[in-house]
Coordinates of C-alpha atoms in Angstrom, one line a residue:
Chain A
X1 CA 0.0 0.0 0.0
X2 CA 2.8 2.3 0.9
X3 CA 4.5 1.9 -2.4
X4 CA 1.3 2.6 -4.2
X5 CA 1.0 5.9 -2.4
X6 CA 4.5 6.9 -3.2
X7 CA 3.9 6.1 -6.8
X8 CA 0.8 8.3 -6.8
X9 CA 2.7 11.2 -5.5
X10 CA 5.4 10.8 -8.1
X11 CA 2.9 10.7 -10.9
X12 CA 1.2 13.9 -9.9
X13 CA 4.3 16.0 -10.0
X14 CA 3.8 18.6 -12.6
X15 CA 0.3 17.3 -13.5
X16 CA -2.6 19.8 -13.4
X17 CA -2.7 21.3 -9.9
X18 CA -4.3 19.1 -7.3
X19 CA -7.4 21.0 -6.5
X20 CA -9.8 20.9 -3.7
X21 CA -13.3 19.7 -4.3
X22 CA -14.7 23.2 -4.0
X23 CA -12.3 24.7 -6.5
X24 CA -13.1 21.9 -8.9
X25 CA -16.8 22.6 -8.4
X26 CA -16.3 26.3 -9.1
X27 CA -14.3 25.5 -12.3
X28 CA -16.9 23.0 -13.5
X29 CA -19.9 25.2 -12.8
X30 CA -18.3 28.3 -14.4
X31 CA -17.0 26.4 -17.5
X32 CA -20.3 24.8 -18.2
X33 CA -22.1 28.0 -17.7
X34 CA -19.7 29.7 -20.0
X35 CA -20.2 27.0 -22.6
X36 CA -23.9 27.2 -22.5
X37 CA -23.9 30.9 -22.7
X38 CA -21.6 30.8 -25.7
X39 CA -24.0 28.4 -27.4
X40 CA -26.9 30.6 -26.4
X41 CA -25.2 33.6 -28.0
X42 CA -24.4 31.7 -31.2
X43 CA -27.9 30.4 -31.6
X44 CA -30.4 33.1 -32.5
X45 CA -33.1 30.4 -32.7
X46 CA -33.1 29.8 -29.0
X47 CA -33.3 33.5 -28.1
X48 CA -35.8 34.4 -30.9
X49 CA -37.9 31.4 -30.3
X50 CA -38.4 32.0 -26.7
X51 CA -39.1 35.7 -27.2
X52 CA -41.6 35.2 -30.0
X53 CA -44.4 34.0 -27.7
X54 CA -44.2 36.9 -25.3
X55 CA -44.0 39.4 -28.1
X56 CA -47.2 38.0 -29.6
X57 CA -48.9 38.0 -26.2
X58 CA -48.1 41.6 -25.5
X59 CA -48.7 42.9 -29.0
X60 CA -51.9 41.0 -29.8
X61 CA -53.5 40.0 -26.6
X62 CA -52.4 43.0 -24.5
X63 CA -53.2 45.6 -27.0
X64 CA -56.6 44.1 -27.9
X65 CA -57.7 43.5 -24.3
X66 CA -56.6 46.9 -23.2
X67 CA -59.9 48.6 -24.3
X68 CA -62.2 45.8 -23.0
X69 CA -61.0 45.7 -19.4
X70 CA -61.3 49.3 -18.4
X71 CA -64.1 48.6 -15.9
X72 CA -62.0 46.0 -14.0
X73 CA -60.3 48.8 -12.1
X74 CA -56.8 47.2 -12.0
X75 CA -55.0 50.3 -10.9
X76 CA -52.7 50.2 -13.9
X77 CA -52.9 49.8 -17.6
X78 CA -53.8 46.3 -18.8
X79 CA -50.5 46.1 -20.6
X80 CA -48.7 46.7 -17.4
X81 CA -51.0 44.3 -15.6
X82 CA -50.0 41.4 -17.8
X83 CA -46.3 42.3 -18.1
X84 CA -45.2 40.3 -14.9
X85 CA -47.1 37.2 -16.1
X86 CA -45.5 37.4 -19.5
X87 CA -42.1 37.9 -18.0
X88 CA -42.7 34.8 -15.8
X89 CA -43.9 32.8 -18.8
X90 CA -40.8 33.7 -20.7
X91 CA -38.4 32.9 -18.0
X92 CA -40.3 29.6 -17.4
X93 CA -39.8 28.7 -21.0
X94 CA -36.1 29.7 -20.8
X95 CA -35.7 27.6 -17.6
X96 CA -37.3 24.6 -19.3
X97 CA -35.1 25.0 -22.3
X98 CA -32.1 25.1 -19.9
X99 CA -33.3 21.7 -18.7
X100 CA -33.5 20.6 -22.3
X101 CA -29.8 21.4 -22.6
X102 CA -29.1 18.9 -19.9
X103 CA -31.2 16.3 -21.6
X104 CA -29.7 16.8 -25.1
X105 CA -26.2 16.5 -23.6
X106 CA -27.3 13.4 -21.7
X107 CA -28.9 11.8 -24.7
X108 CA -26.2 12.6 -27.3
X109 CA -23.4 11.8 -24.9
X110 CA -21.8 15.2 -24.6
X111 CA -22.2 14.8 -20.9
X112 CA -19.6 12.1 -20.9
X113 CA -16.9 14.7 -21.6
X114 CA -17.8 16.4 -18.3
X115 CA -18.2 13.1 -16.4
X116 CA -14.6 12.0 -17.2
X117 CA -13.2 15.5 -16.4
X118 CA -11.9 16.2 -12.9
X119 CA -14.9 18.1 -11.8
X120 CA -17.5 16.9 -9.3
X121 CA -20.6 15.5 -11.1
X122 CA -22.9 17.9 -9.3
X123 CA -21.1 20.7 -11.2
X124 CA -22.8 19.4 -14.3
X125 CA -26.2 20.0 -12.8
X126 CA -25.3 23.3 -11.2
X127 CA -23.6 24.6 -14.3
X128 CA -26.7 23.8 -16.4
X129 CA -28.9 25.4 -13.7
X130 CA -26.8 28.5 -13.6
X131 CA -27.0 28.9 -17.4
X132 CA -30.7 28.2 -17.4
X133 CA -31.2 30.9 -14.7
X134 CA -29.1 33.4 -16.6
X135 CA -31.1 32.9 -19.7
X136 CA -34.3 33.3 -17.8
X137 CA -33.3 36.6 -16.2
X138 CA -32.0 38.0 -19.5
X139 CA -35.3 37.2 -21.2
X140 CA -37.3 38.6 -18.4
X141 CA -35.3 41.9 -18.8
X142 CA -36.0 41.9 -22.5
X143 CA -39.7 41.5 -21.9
X144 CA -39.7 44.3 -19.4
X145 CA -37.9 46.6 -21.9
X146 CA -40.4 45.6 -24.5
X147 CA -43.3 46.6 -22.3
X148 CA -41.7 50.1 -22.0
X149 CA -41.9 50.3 -25.8
X150 CA -45.6 49.6 -25.5
X151 CA -46.1 52.5 -23.1
X152 CA -45.8 50.8 -19.7
X153 CA -44.0 52.8 -17.0
X154 CA -42.4 51.6 -13.8
X155 CA -43.6 52.7 -10.5
X156 CA -40.7 51.5 -8.4
X157 CA -37.4 52.4 -6.9
X158 CA -34.2 50.6 -7.5
X159 CA -34.6 48.1 -4.6
X160 CA -38.1 47.3 -5.8
X161 CA -36.8 46.3 -9.3
X162 CA -33.9 44.4 -7.7
X163 CA -36.2 42.4 -5.5
X164 CA -38.6 41.9 -8.4
X165 CA -35.9 40.3 -10.5
X166 CA -34.6 38.3 -7.6
X167 CA -38.1 36.8 -7.4
X168 CA -38.1 36.1 -11.1
X169 CA -34.8 34.2 -10.4
X170 CA -36.3 32.3 -7.4
X171 CA -39.4 31.4 -9.5
X172 CA -37.2 30.4 -12.5
X173 CA -34.9 28.2 -10.3
X174 CA -37.9 26.3 -9.1
X175 CA -38.7 25.4 -12.7
X176 CA -35.1 24.9 -13.6
X177 CA -35.0 22.2 -10.9
X178 CA -38.2 20.6 -12.2
X179 CA -37.0 20.8 -15.8
X180 CA -33.6 19.2 -14.8
X181 CA -35.4 16.4 -13.0
X182 CA -37.5 15.6 -16.0
X183 CA -34.5 16.0 -18.3
X184 CA -32.6 13.4 -16.3
X185 CA -35.4 10.9 -16.8
X186 CA -36.9 11.6 -20.3
X187 CA -36.1 9.1 -22.9
X188 CA -36.5 11.4 -25.9
X189 CA -36.8 15.1 -27.0
X190 CA -40.4 14.6 -28.0
X191 CA -41.7 13.6 -24.6
X192 CA -39.8 16.6 -23.1
X193 CA -41.4 19.0 -25.6
X194 CA -44.8 17.7 -24.9
X195 CA -44.2 18.5 -21.3
X196 CA -43.3 22.1 -22.1
X197 CA -46.4 22.5 -24.1
X198 CA -48.5 21.0 -21.4
X199 CA -47.0 23.2 -18.7
X200 CA -47.0 26.6 -20.5
X201 CA -50.6 27.5 -20.9
X202 CA -52.1 26.2 -17.6
X203 CA -49.3 28.1 -15.8
X204 CA -50.5 31.2 -17.5
X205 CA -54.2 30.7 -17.4
X206 CA -54.5 29.1 -14.0
X207 CA -53.0 32.1 -12.3
X208 CA -53.6 35.8 -11.8
X209 CA -51.2 36.5 -14.7
X210 CA -53.9 37.9 -17.1
X211 CA -56.9 38.4 -14.9
X212 CA -57.4 39.1 -11.2
X213 CA -58.0 36.3 -8.8
X214 CA -61.3 37.7 -7.6
X215 CA -62.7 37.6 -11.2
X216 CA -62.0 33.8 -11.4
X217 CA -64.6 31.1 -10.7
X218 CA -64.0 29.6 -7.3
X219 CA -62.7 26.2 -8.5
X220 CA -60.2 27.8 -10.8
X221 CA -59.1 30.1 -8.0
X222 CA -58.2 27.1 -5.9
X223 CA -56.0 25.9 -8.7
X224 CA -54.5 29.3 -9.1
X225 CA -53.4 29.2 -5.5
X226 CA -51.3 26.1 -6.1
X227 CA -49.6 27.8 -9.0
X228 CA -46.4 29.6 -8.0
X229 CA -46.9 31.9 -10.9
X230 CA -49.8 33.5 -9.0
X231 CA -47.5 34.5 -6.1
X232 CA -44.7 35.7 -8.4
X233 CA -47.1 37.8 -10.6
X234 CA -48.7 39.3 -7.5
X235 CA -45.3 40.3 -5.9
X236 CA -43.8 41.6 -9.1
X237 CA -46.9 43.6 -10.0
X238 CA -46.6 45.3 -6.7
X239 CA -42.9 45.8 -6.8
X240 CA -42.7 47.1 -10.4
X241 CA -45.9 48.9 -11.0
X242 CA -47.0 49.8 -7.5
X243 CA -50.3 47.9 -7.9
X244 CA -52.6 46.8 -5.2
X245 CA -51.4 43.3 -4.0
X246 CA -54.0 40.6 -4.0
X247 CA -52.0 38.3 -1.8
X248 CA -49.2 40.3 -0.3
X249 CA -45.4 40.0 -0.2
X250 CA -45.3 38.3 3.2
X251 CA -47.0 35.3 1.7
X252 CA -45.6 35.6 -1.9
X253 CA -41.9 35.5 -0.9
X254 CA -42.0 32.5 1.4
X255 CA -44.1 30.5 -1.0
X256 CA -41.7 31.3 -3.9
X257 CA -38.7 30.4 -1.8
X258 CA -40.4 27.1 -0.8
X259 CA -41.2 26.4 -4.4
X260 CA -37.5 27.0 -5.4
X261 CA -36.2 24.7 -2.7
X262 CA -38.6 22.0 -3.6
X263 CA -37.8 22.3 -7.4
X264 CA -34.1 22.3 -6.8
X265 CA -34.3 19.4 -4.5
X266 CA -36.3 17.4 -7.0
X267 CA -33.8 18.2 -9.7
X268 CA -30.9 17.3 -7.5
X269 CA -32.3 14.0 -6.4
X270 CA -33.2 13.0 -9.9
X271 CA -29.7 13.9 -11.1
X272 CA -28.1 11.9 -8.4
X273 CA -30.1 8.9 -9.3
X274 CA -29.4 9.0 -13.0
X275 CA -25.9 10.3 -13.1
X276 CA -24.5 7.1 -11.5
X277 CA -25.7 5.3 -14.7
X278 CA -25.3 7.7 -17.6
X279 CA -26.7 6.7 -20.9
X280 CA -24.4 4.4 -22.9
Chain B
X1 CA 7.1 19.5 -34.4
X2 CA 7.6 19.6 -30.7
X3 CA 4.7 18.3 -28.8
X4 CA 5.0 18.1 -25.1
X5 CA 2.6 15.3 -24.4
X6 CA 4.1 14.2 -21.1
X7 CA 4.1 16.8 -18.5
X8 CA 4.8 13.9 -16.2
X9 CA 7.9 12.3 -17.6
X10 CA 8.0 8.7 -16.4
X11 CA 10.8 8.4 -13.9
X12 CA 13.3 5.5 -14.2
X13 CA 11.8 3.7 -11.2
X14 CA 8.4 3.7 -12.7
X15 CA 9.4 2.2 -16.0
X16 CA 8.2 -1.3 -15.3
X17 CA 4.9 -0.3 -13.9
X18 CA 1.6 -0.8 -15.5
X19 CA -0.4 2.1 -16.8
X20 CA -3.6 0.1 -16.7
X21 CA -4.2 -2.8 -14.3
X22 CA -7.6 -4.4 -14.0
X23 CA -8.2 -7.4 -11.8
X24 CA -11.4 -9.4 -12.2
X25 CA -13.2 -6.3 -13.4
X26 CA -17.0 -7.0 -13.7
X27 CA -20.1 -5.2 -14.5
X28 CA -23.6 -6.6 -14.3
X29 CA -26.8 -4.9 -15.4
X30 CA -29.5 -6.9 -13.7
X31 CA -29.0 -10.5 -14.8
X32 CA -26.7 -9.5 -17.7
X33 CA -23.0 -9.9 -17.0
X34 CA -21.8 -7.2 -19.5
X35 CA -18.2 -7.6 -18.3
X36 CA -17.4 -10.8 -16.5
X37 CA -14.0 -10.8 -14.7
X38 CA -11.7 -9.1 -17.0
X39 CA -8.0 -9.1 -16.2
X40 CA -6.0 -6.5 -18.1
X41 CA -2.4 -5.4 -17.7
X42 CA -1.0 -2.7 -20.0
X43 CA 2.6 -1.5 -19.6
X44 CA 3.5 2.1 -19.9
X45 CA 4.0 3.2 -23.5
X46 CA 2.2 0.3 -24.9
X47 CA -0.8 0.2 -27.3
X48 CA -3.3 -2.4 -26.2
X49 CA -6.3 -3.3 -28.5
X50 CA -9.4 -4.7 -27.1
X51 CA -10.9 -6.6 -30.0
X52 CA -14.4 -8.0 -30.1
X53 CA -17.8 -7.8 -31.8
X54 CA -20.5 -5.3 -30.8
X55 CA -21.9 -6.0 -27.4
X56 CA -18.9 -8.0 -26.3
X57 CA -18.2 -5.6 -23.4
X58 CA -15.5 -3.4 -24.9
X59 CA -17.3 -0.1 -24.2
X60 CA -18.4 -1.1 -20.7
X61 CA -14.8 -2.0 -19.9
X62 CA -13.7 1.4 -21.1
X63 CA -16.5 3.1 -19.2
X64 CA -15.3 1.5 -16.0
X65 CA -11.6 2.3 -16.6
X66 CA -12.5 5.9 -17.4
X67 CA -14.7 6.2 -14.2
X68 CA -17.9 6.7 -16.2
X69 CA -19.4 3.5 -14.7
X70 CA -18.8 2.0 -11.3
X71 CA -17.6 -1.6 -11.5
X72 CA -19.9 -4.2 -9.9
X73 CA -16.9 -6.3 -8.9
X74 CA -13.1 -6.4 -9.2
X75 CA -10.8 -3.4 -9.2
X76 CA -8.8 -1.3 -11.6
X77 CA -6.0 1.2 -11.4
X78 CA -5.0 3.7 -14.0
X79 CA -1.5 5.2 -13.6
X80 CA -1.5 3.8 -10.1
X81 CA -4.9 5.3 -9.1
X82 CA -7.9 3.3 -8.2
X83 CA -10.8 4.0 -10.5
X84 CA -13.3 4.0 -7.6
X85 CA -11.4 5.4 -4.6
X86 CA -9.3 7.9 -6.5
X87 CA -11.7 8.7 -9.4
X88 CA -10.8 12.4 -9.5
X89 CA -7.1 11.6 -9.8
X90 CA -7.7 9.0 -12.5
X91 CA -9.7 11.7 -14.5
X92 CA -6.7 14.0 -14.4
X93 CA -4.5 11.3 -15.9
X94 CA -6.6 10.2 -18.8
X95 CA -7.9 11.4 -22.1
X96 CA -10.9 9.7 -23.7
X97 CA -12.5 9.7 -27.1
X98 CA -15.9 8.0 -27.1
X99 CA -17.4 5.7 -29.6
X100 CA -19.9 8.2 -31.0
X101 CA -18.8 11.7 -31.7
X102 CA -19.9 13.7 -28.7
X103 CA -19.5 17.4 -29.5
X104 CA -21.7 20.5 -29.7
X105 CA -22.0 21.0 -33.4
X106 CA -22.9 24.6 -33.2
X107 CA -19.6 25.6 -31.6
X108 CA -16.3 25.9 -33.3
X109 CA -13.4 23.4 -32.8
X110 CA -11.4 26.1 -31.1
X111 CA -14.2 26.8 -28.6
X112 CA -14.6 23.1 -27.8
X113 CA -10.9 22.7 -27.2
X114 CA -10.9 25.9 -25.0
X115 CA -13.9 24.6 -22.9
X116 CA -12.1 21.2 -22.5
X117 CA -8.9 22.9 -21.3
X118 CA -10.9 25.0 -18.9
X119 CA -12.6 22.0 -17.4
X120 CA -9.1 20.7 -16.5
X121 CA -8.1 24.1 -15.1
X122 CA -5.4 24.7 -17.7
X123 CA -4.0 28.2 -17.7
X124 CA -5.3 30.3 -20.6
X125 CA -1.8 30.7 -22.2
X126 CA -1.3 26.9 -22.1
X127 CA -4.7 26.3 -23.7
X128 CA -3.8 28.6 -26.5
X129 CA -0.4 27.0 -27.1
X130 CA -1.6 23.5 -26.9
X131 CA -4.5 24.2 -29.2
X132 CA -2.1 25.5 -31.8
X133 CA 0.1 22.5 -31.5
X134 CA -2.6 19.9 -31.6
X135 CA -4.5 21.6 -34.5
X136 CA -1.3 21.4 -36.4
X137 CA -0.8 17.7 -35.5
X138 CA -4.3 16.7 -36.6
X139 CA -4.2 19.1 -39.6
X140 CA -7.3 21.1 -38.8
X141 CA -5.7 24.5 -39.2
X142 CA -8.3 25.6 -41.8
X143 CA -11.3 24.4 -40.1
X144 CA -10.7 25.1 -36.4
X145 CA -12.7 28.3 -36.3
X146 CA -15.6 26.9 -38.2
X147 CA -18.6 25.3 -36.4
X148 CA -18.2 21.6 -35.9
X149 CA -21.4 20.9 -37.9
X150 CA -19.4 21.8 -41.1
X151 CA -16.8 19.1 -40.4
X152 CA -16.7 15.8 -42.1
X153 CA -16.7 12.6 -40.1
X154 CA -13.0 12.3 -40.3
X155 CA -12.4 15.9 -39.2
X156 CA -14.7 15.4 -36.2
X157 CA -12.6 12.3 -35.2
X158 CA -9.4 14.2 -35.5
X159 CA -10.8 17.0 -33.4
X160 CA -11.9 14.5 -30.8
X161 CA -8.4 13.1 -30.8
X162 CA -7.0 16.6 -30.3
X163 CA -9.4 17.1 -27.5
X164 CA -8.4 13.8 -25.8
X165 CA -4.7 15.0 -26.0
X166 CA -5.4 18.5 -24.8
X167 CA -4.7 17.9 -21.2
X168 CA -1.5 15.9 -21.8
X169 CA -2.9 12.6 -20.5
X170 CA -0.7 9.7 -19.4
X171 CA -3.2 7.2 -20.7
X172 CA -5.4 7.7 -23.7
X173 CA -8.6 5.7 -24.3
X174 CA -9.9 5.4 -27.8
X175 CA -13.3 3.7 -28.2
X176 CA -13.6 2.6 -31.8
X177 CA -11.4 5.5 -33.1
X178 CA -12.0 4.8 -36.8
X179 CA -15.6 3.5 -36.7
X180 CA -17.4 4.6 -39.9
X181 CA -14.4 6.4 -41.4
X182 CA -13.3 6.0 -45.0
X183 CA -9.9 4.3 -45.7
X184 CA -8.1 7.5 -46.2
X185 CA -9.2 8.9 -42.8
X186 CA -8.6 5.6 -41.0
X187 CA -5.0 5.7 -42.2
X188 CA -4.7 9.2 -41.0
X189 CA -5.9 8.3 -37.5
X190 CA -3.5 5.3 -37.5
X191 CA -0.6 7.6 -38.4
X192 CA -1.4 9.9 -35.4
X193 CA -1.7 6.9 -33.0
X194 CA 1.5 5.4 -34.2
X195 CA 3.2 8.9 -33.8
X196 CA 1.9 9.3 -30.2
X197 CA 3.2 5.9 -29.2
X198 CA 6.5 6.2 -31.0
X199 CA 7.4 9.8 -30.1
X200 CA 5.5 10.5 -26.9
X201 CA 5.5 7.1 -25.2
X202 CA 1.8 7.5 -24.5
X203 CA -0.1 4.5 -23.2
X204 CA -3.1 3.7 -25.4
X205 CA -6.1 1.5 -24.9
X206 CA -8.2 1.2 -28.0
X207 CA -11.2 -0.9 -28.8
X208 CA -12.0 -1.9 -32.3
X209 CA -13.7 -4.6 -34.3
X210 CA -11.4 -4.0 -37.2
X211 CA -8.8 -6.7 -37.4
X212 CA -6.3 -4.8 -39.5
X213 CA -6.4 -1.9 -37.0
X214 CA -5.5 -4.1 -34.1
X215 CA -2.8 -5.9 -36.1
X216 CA -1.3 -2.7 -37.3
X217 CA -1.3 -0.6 -34.1
X218 CA -1.3 -2.8 -31.1
X219 CA 1.6 -4.2 -29.1
X220 CA -0.9 -6.5 -27.4
X221 CA -4.3 -7.6 -28.3
X222 CA -7.0 -9.0 -26.0
X223 CA -10.0 -10.7 -27.7
X224 CA -13.1 -10.1 -25.7
X225 CA -16.3 -12.0 -26.2
X226 CA -19.4 -12.1 -24.0
X227 CA -17.7 -10.1 -21.3
X228 CA -14.6 -12.2 -21.0
X229 CA -11.1 -11.9 -22.4
X230 CA -10.8 -15.2 -24.3
X231 CA -7.2 -14.9 -25.4
X232 CA -4.4 -12.3 -25.2
X233 CA -1.0 -11.8 -26.7
X234 CA 0.9 -9.9 -29.3
X235 CA -0.6 -10.0 -32.7
X236 CA 2.2 -12.2 -33.9
X237 CA 1.8 -14.7 -31.0
X238 CA -1.9 -14.9 -31.6
X239 CA -1.5 -15.6 -35.2
X240 CA 1.4 -17.8 -34.7
X241 CA -0.7 -20.0 -32.4
X242 CA -2.8 -20.8 -35.4
X243 CA 0.1 -22.5 -37.1
X244 CA 2.0 -21.0 -40.0
X245 CA 1.0 -20.2 -43.4
X246 CA -1.4 -21.8 -45.9
X247 CA -0.4 -22.1 -49.6
X248 CA -2.8 -22.7 -52.4
X249 CA -1.2 -24.5 -55.3
X250 CA -3.1 -24.4 -58.5
X251 CA -2.2 -26.5 -61.4
X252 CA -3.0 -29.5 -63.6
X253 CA -1.8 -33.1 -63.3
X254 CA -1.9 -36.0 -60.9
X255 CA -3.6 -34.3 -58.0
X256 CA -4.0 -37.5 -55.9
X257 CA -0.4 -38.5 -56.1
X258 CA 0.6 -35.0 -55.2
X259 CA -1.7 -35.0 -52.2
X260 CA -0.4 -38.3 -51.0
X261 CA 3.2 -37.2 -51.3
X262 CA 2.5 -34.0 -49.4
X263 CA 0.9 -35.8 -46.5
X264 CA 4.0 -37.8 -46.0
X265 CA 6.2 -34.7 -45.6
X266 CA 7.2 -33.6 -42.1
X267 CA 6.7 -29.9 -42.8
X268 CA 3.2 -30.2 -44.0
X269 CA 0.4 -30.1 -41.4
X270 CA -2.4 -30.8 -43.9
X271 CA -3.1 -31.0 -47.6
X272 CA -6.4 -31.1 -49.2
X273 CA -8.5 -30.0 -52.1
X274 CA -11.0 -27.5 -50.6
X275 CA -14.5 -28.7 -51.0
X276 CA -15.7 -25.7 -53.0
X277 CA -12.8 -26.1 -55.4
X278 CA -13.7 -29.7 -56.3
X279 CA -15.4 -29.6 -59.7
X280 CA -17.0 -33.0 -59.0
X281 CA -16.1 -36.4 -57.8
X282 CA -15.7 -37.8 -61.2
X283 CA -13.0 -35.3 -62.3
X284 CA -11.1 -35.6 -59.0
X285 CA -10.5 -39.3 -59.9
X286 CA -9.3 -38.6 -63.4
X287 CA -6.1 -36.9 -64.3
X288 CA -7.6 -34.7 -67.0
X289 CA -6.0 -31.4 -67.9
X290 CA -8.2 -29.4 -65.7
X291 CA -6.9 -26.9 -63.1
X292 CA -7.2 -27.9 -59.5
X293 CA -6.3 -26.1 -56.3
X294 CA -4.5 -27.9 -53.6
X295 CA -4.5 -26.3 -50.2
X296 CA -1.4 -27.0 -48.1
X297 CA -1.1 -26.1 -44.5
X298 CA 2.6 -25.6 -43.5
X299 CA 4.5 -26.0 -40.2
X300 CA 7.2 -23.8 -41.5
X301 CA 7.2 -20.4 -43.1
X302 CA 5.8 -20.3 -46.5
X303 CA 8.8 -18.5 -48.0
X304 CA 11.1 -21.4 -47.2
X305 CA 8.7 -24.1 -48.4
X306 CA 7.9 -22.8 -51.9
X307 CA 10.9 -24.5 -53.6
X308 CA 10.3 -27.9 -52.0
X309 CA 6.6 -27.6 -52.9
X310 CA 7.3 -27.0 -56.5
X311 CA 9.9 -29.7 -56.6
X312 CA 7.5 -32.2 -55.0
X313 CA 4.7 -31.2 -57.4
X314 CA 7.0 -31.8 -60.4
X315 CA 8.1 -35.2 -59.1
X316 CA 4.5 -36.2 -58.8
X317 CA 3.5 -35.0 -62.2
X318 CA 1.6 -32.0 -61.1
X319 CA 2.2 -28.9 -63.2
X320 CA 2.1 -25.8 -61.1
X321 CA 0.3 -22.9 -62.7
X322 CA -0.1 -20.6 -59.7
X323 CA 0.7 -20.4 -56.1
X324 CA -0.9 -18.1 -53.5
X325 CA 0.3 -17.7 -49.9
X326 CA -2.5 -17.0 -47.4
X327 CA -1.4 -15.6 -44.1
X328 CA -3.9 -16.1 -41.2
X329 CA -4.9 -12.8 -39.7
X330 CA -6.5 -11.8 -36.4
X331 CA -9.8 -12.6 -38.2
X332 CA -8.9 -16.3 -38.1
X333 CA -7.7 -15.9 -34.5
X334 CA -11.0 -14.3 -33.5
X335 CA -12.9 -17.1 -35.3
X336 CA -10.9 -19.8 -33.6
X337 CA -11.5 -18.4 -30.1
X338 CA -15.0 -17.2 -30.3
X339 CA -16.5 -19.4 -33.1
X340 CA -17.8 -16.2 -34.6
X341 CA -16.9 -14.2 -37.7
X342 CA -16.3 -10.5 -37.3
X343 CA -17.6 -8.3 -40.0
X344 CA -14.5 -6.6 -41.2

């Protein structure tokens, strides 16, 4: 045993620096994040594709509904009213696409390059989550800027905007976790895309994203209360546009944090189960 | 060209050590024993070819040696490090290219090499220098800044090889390095592999189901079938164990007399008219002027037996029209030990 140890030491002389687990983790997470962001930048499809839906929502739906909902007394323009929901929908889609990255890399084998590299395996998950989160925030910002073009104005100070975007991040991370979990288990791209389609519309409709909770039928309102989008839209509406909160930040924030923890935990557990036996 | 592939020059005291040592390595998936007690010893600087048909356990073995899959039984050490206990250290010592091309096609070759270097914490300047060297080695200078989706199959393989070498590994694993490549590109890859072994003293483990590849590149060959290594040795040993050469003598004359005379000779292991070559029983009996092929198995090298063969044929009244030497290859070795033909 002693000779074996000595041999190991000789062999590492001059080899890449012996790194602690944490430093390997940081390297791994950053490198994967960097790679995914480079891919994101080089693929106009991903950016354009995710932004097309919110643009249509805001231009067509928002503009048309504007005139019809005057009597609802929302305390802000309808365009402003739906902006938080559209932002959330966009970041949700970005988060789910981030999960798709993990799945594509798992199915086509790219993940093997990471798994034989001297980085902890968890770094693969965290790197993917980090890039998914970054994409989600970037797109949420783009949607907000677009709403300005459509005449929406902010009623918030800097800290309000900051907390608002933090909440977009918290909300996105919850879905990044769920997306990663599904990505670890899906057998094919098709099943994954079906899931995105199934998730998108209910998340929007079964929430207060495009109409106030008190206007909803009671049964649907119950469903809206299980939807994290409801809490995120409520909080952001208040933080960005100074609107009257239907629920209140003291409930919104803990619920969103709990959702994030649950989503991340689900993603983590699923990753740990499948990563021990990668495809192939 | 000055490639510095070994950042860890092997010290004199380590010279006799094994770069790869696997003892009774096994992997079971449910009831399936994908790898069933493989023993593998590869000396430093050697090229070892794991040869076998699809599904024989080659890739699973590589996956265990490269820490991708945890063994169900047995143990393995790479450059002295245990693949389970010291997986992180093993990963620093190895380079791997996988069976299927695994690359992001939308990124350029240079970006992929950069990302790879970063994963191993290589300093930026070193990444740059090594990229330049390796791109020159695998002759991708013109293509390196283009997206990988514009590459041909051979170019992708070359880029993968460069990526595997990026971090100056001690041991390089190549899973089917020339699968699906045209002859020109295969020869190219062989040239690089031969260069790495000759000039850099790199230890290589490659899997293949191409006989000629193993014969050409490997110092040692292990034939794997149904998760077990059925036979192992140098290509020459394995082929030698089959007996020496076979000579086909084609001509006209008294075939039967020639055959009888051959069978009496010490240096002949067998002599026969192959079944498919017999035109029919009737003509075998006669001594008509019809060409026949006599297959002679030799106990000595073919080169030294041609003269005696011709002399003997003439003595027996068999006029030789043509002679063909057939050397057994690893294909025959594989067939002998597994009872299966490899598609070559």
